[in-house]
């Protein structure tokens, strides 16, 4: 029996932008050991913010694994998008829409990657709460676009959970 997949429609320009963001995320993670980056720290938060010793112990035990998982998740998204980025389809506006097939087993990687991207961008923009920024300020456009796309994926994932399909 084959695994279920969902079709996620994106505009070609969204694929290009998302690929660039995923590549940037992978670079941020690759460079994590070279400098102290608040965005990386937000990707690997400590459950002990008030206990420096416990934070260091937890970080030394889990940080590399968490960052490796984030890289692996981003690679899943990148592999799905990369072949679609080069397709040139002239024609009507609907030709600008591309169908991305996301196997059910890759859905969590997509959700974690879009969330990680939002965390990095929020850190760069100084956002600590979604209600803090002005939606009219163009600097927050990518952050809001990622929220829109993440909400769409969450709805798809929830629908898959509610209707697991044939057993």
CSV table of C-alpha atoms in Angstrom, one decimal:
chain,number,residue,atom,x,y,z
A,1,UNK,CA,0.0,0.0,0.0
A,2,UNK,CA,1.4,3.4,-0.9
A,3,UNK,CA,1.6,6.2,1.6
A,4,UNK,CA,-0.7,9.2,1.4
A,5,UNK,CA,0.5,12.5,0.1
A,6,UNK,CA,-1.0,15.9,0.0
A,7,UNK,CA,-0.8,18.4,-2.8
A,8,UNK,CA,0.3,21.8,-1.7
A,9,UNK,CA,-0.2,24.6,-4.2
A,10,UNK,CA,2.4,27.4,-4.3
A,11,UNK,CA,3.1,30.1,-6.8
A,12,UNK,CA,6.4,29.7,-8.6
A,13,UNK,CA,7.8,32.8,-7.0
A,14,UNK,CA,6.9,31.4,-3.6
A,15,UNK,CA,8.9,28.3,-4.4
A,16,UNK,CA,11.9,30.4,-5.3
A,17,UNK,CA,11.6,32.5,-2.1
A,18,UNK,CA,11.0,29.4,0.1
A,19,UNK,CA,14.1,27.7,-1.4
A,20,UNK,CA,16.2,30.8,-0.6
A,21,UNK,CA,14.9,30.9,2.9
A,22,UNK,CA,15.6,27.2,3.4
A,23,UNK,CA,19.1,27.6,2.1
A,24,UNK,CA,19.6,30.5,4.4
A,25,UNK,CA,18.3,28.5,7.4
A,26,UNK,CA,20.8,25.7,6.6
A,27,UNK,CA,23.6,28.2,6.4
A,28,UNK,CA,22.6,29.7,9.8
A,29,UNK,CA,22.7,26.2,11.3
A,30,UNK,CA,26.0,25.3,9.6
A,31,UNK,CA,27.6,28.5,11.1
A,32,UNK,CA,26.1,27.8,14.6
A,33,UNK,CA,29.5,26.9,16.1
A,34,UNK,CA,31.4,29.9,14.7
A,35,UNK,CA,29.5,32.6,16.6
A,36,UNK,CA,26.9,33.2,19.2
A,37,UNK,CA,23.7,33.8,17.2
A,38,UNK,CA,20.5,34.6,19.0
A,39,UNK,CA,18.5,33.0,16.2
A,40,UNK,CA,20.3,29.7,16.7
A,41,UNK,CA,19.7,30.0,20.4
A,42,UNK,CA,16.0,30.4,19.7
A,43,UNK,CA,16.1,27.2,17.6
A,44,UNK,CA,17.5,25.2,20.5
A,45,UNK,CA,15.9,26.8,23.6
A,46,UNK,CA,16.7,25.7,27.1
A,47,UNK,CA,14.1,24.3,29.4
A,48,UNK,CA,16.1,25.9,32.3
A,49,UNK,CA,16.3,29.6,31.5
A,50,UNK,CA,17.0,30.5,35.1
A,51,UNK,CA,19.7,27.9,35.7
A,52,UNK,CA,22.9,28.5,33.8
A,53,UNK,CA,24.5,25.2,34.9
A,54,UNK,CA,21.5,23.1,33.9
A,55,UNK,CA,21.2,25.0,30.6
A,56,UNK,CA,24.9,24.3,29.7
A,57,UNK,CA,24.4,20.6,30.6
A,58,UNK,CA,21.2,20.3,28.6
A,59,UNK,CA,22.8,22.2,25.7
A,60,UNK,CA,25.9,20.0,25.6
A,61,UNK,CA,23.7,16.9,25.5
A,62,UNK,CA,21.1,18.0,22.9
A,63,UNK,CA,22.2,21.0,20.9
A,64,UNK,CA,24.0,19.1,18.1
A,65,UNK,CA,21.2,16.6,17.7
A,66,UNK,CA,18.5,19.3,17.6
A,67,UNK,CA,20.5,21.3,14.9
A,68,UNK,CA,21.1,18.1,12.9
A,69,UNK,CA,17.4,17.4,12.9
A,70,UNK,CA,16.6,21.0,11.8
A,71,UNK,CA,19.1,20.5,9.0
A,72,UNK,CA,17.6,17.2,8.0
A,73,UNK,CA,14.1,18.7,8.1
A,74,UNK,CA,15.2,21.6,5.9
A,75,UNK,CA,16.8,19.2,3.4
A,76,UNK,CA,13.4,17.4,3.1
A,77,UNK,CA,11.7,20.6,2.1
A,78,UNK,CA,14.6,21.6,-0.2
A,79,UNK,CA,14.4,18.3,-2.0
A,80,UNK,CA,10.7,18.7,-2.6
A,81,UNK,CA,11.0,22.2,-4.0
A,82,UNK,CA,14.2,22.1,-6.0
A,83,UNK,CA,12.9,20.2,-9.0
A,84,UNK,CA,10.0,22.6,-9.2
A,85,UNK,CA,12.0,25.7,-9.1
A,86,UNK,CA,13.5,25.2,-12.6
A,87,UNK,CA,10.2,24.5,-14.4
A,88,UNK,CA,9.4,27.3,-16.7
A,89,UNK,CA,5.7,27.3,-17.7
A,90,UNK,CA,4.6,30.1,-20.0
A,91,UNK,CA,0.9,30.7,-20.2
A,92,UNK,CA,-2.1,31.8,-18.2
A,93,UNK,CA,-1.8,32.8,-14.5
A,94,UNK,CA,-2.8,29.4,-13.3
A,95,UNK,CA,0.4,28.1,-15.0
A,96,UNK,CA,2.2,30.0,-12.3
A,97,UNK,CA,0.8,27.7,-9.7
A,98,UNK,CA,2.9,24.6,-8.9
A,99,UNK,CA,1.7,21.5,-7.1
A,100,UNK,CA,4.1,20.3,-4.4
A,101,UNK,CA,3.5,16.7,-3.4
A,102,UNK,CA,4.2,16.2,0.3
A,103,UNK,CA,4.2,12.6,1.6
A,104,UNK,CA,2.5,12.2,4.9
A,105,UNK,CA,5.8,11.1,6.5
A,106,UNK,CA,7.4,14.4,5.5
A,107,UNK,CA,4.7,16.7,6.9
A,108,UNK,CA,6.3,17.1,10.3
A,109,UNK,CA,9.6,18.1,8.6
A,110,UNK,CA,7.7,20.8,6.6
A,111,UNK,CA,6.0,22.1,9.7
A,112,UNK,CA,9.2,22.2,11.7
A,113,UNK,CA,11.1,23.9,8.9
A,114,UNK,CA,8.5,26.7,8.4
A,115,UNK,CA,8.4,27.2,12.2
A,116,UNK,CA,12.2,27.4,12.4
A,117,UNK,CA,12.2,29.9,9.6
A,118,UNK,CA,9.7,32.0,11.4
A,119,UNK,CA,11.8,31.8,14.6
A,120,UNK,CA,14.9,32.9,12.8
A,121,UNK,CA,13.2,35.8,11.1
A,122,UNK,CA,11.4,36.8,14.3
A,123,UNK,CA,14.7,36.9,16.1
A,124,UNK,CA,16.3,39.0,13.3
A,125,UNK,CA,13.3,41.5,13.5
A,126,UNK,CA,13.1,41.5,17.3
A,127,UNK,CA,9.7,39.9,17.4
A,128,UNK,CA,8.9,38.1,20.6
A,129,UNK,CA,5.1,38.0,20.3
A,130,UNK,CA,3.1,37.8,17.0
A,131,UNK,CA,1.0,40.8,18.1
A,132,UNK,CA,4.1,43.0,18.4
A,133,UNK,CA,4.6,44.0,14.9
A,134,UNK,CA,2.7,46.2,12.5
A,135,UNK,CA,1.3,44.1,9.7
A,136,UNK,CA,1.5,47.1,7.4
A,137,UNK,CA,5.3,47.3,7.8
A,138,UNK,CA,6.8,45.7,4.8
A,139,UNK,CA,9.8,44.4,6.8
A,140,UNK,CA,7.5,41.8,8.3
A,141,UNK,CA,6.0,40.6,5.0
A,142,UNK,CA,8.0,37.4,4.8
A,143,UNK,CA,7.3,36.6,8.5
A,144,UNK,CA,3.6,37.0,7.9
A,145,UNK,CA,3.7,35.1,4.6
A,146,UNK,CA,5.4,32.2,6.4
A,147,UNK,CA,2.6,32.3,9.1
A,148,UNK,CA,0.0,32.1,6.3
A,149,UNK,CA,1.8,29.1,4.7
A,150,UNK,CA,2.3,27.4,8.0
A,151,UNK,CA,-1.4,27.8,9.0
A,152,UNK,CA,-2.3,26.2,5.6
A,153,UNK,CA,0.0,23.2,6.3
A,154,UNK,CA,-1.3,22.8,9.8
A,155,UNK,CA,-4.9,22.7,8.5
A,156,UNK,CA,-3.8,20.0,6.0
A,157,UNK,CA,-2.0,18.0,8.7
A,158,UNK,CA,-5.0,18.2,11.0
A,159,UNK,CA,-7.3,17.0,8.2
A,160,UNK,CA,-4.9,14.1,7.5
A,161,UNK,CA,-5.1,13.2,11.3
A,162,UNK,CA,-8.9,13.3,11.3
A,163,UNK,CA,-9.2,11.2,8.1
A,164,UNK,CA,-6.3,8.6,8.2
A,165,UNK,CA,-7.6,7.1,5.0
A,166,UNK,CA,-7.9,3.4,4.2
A,167,UNK,CA,-6.1,1.0,6.6
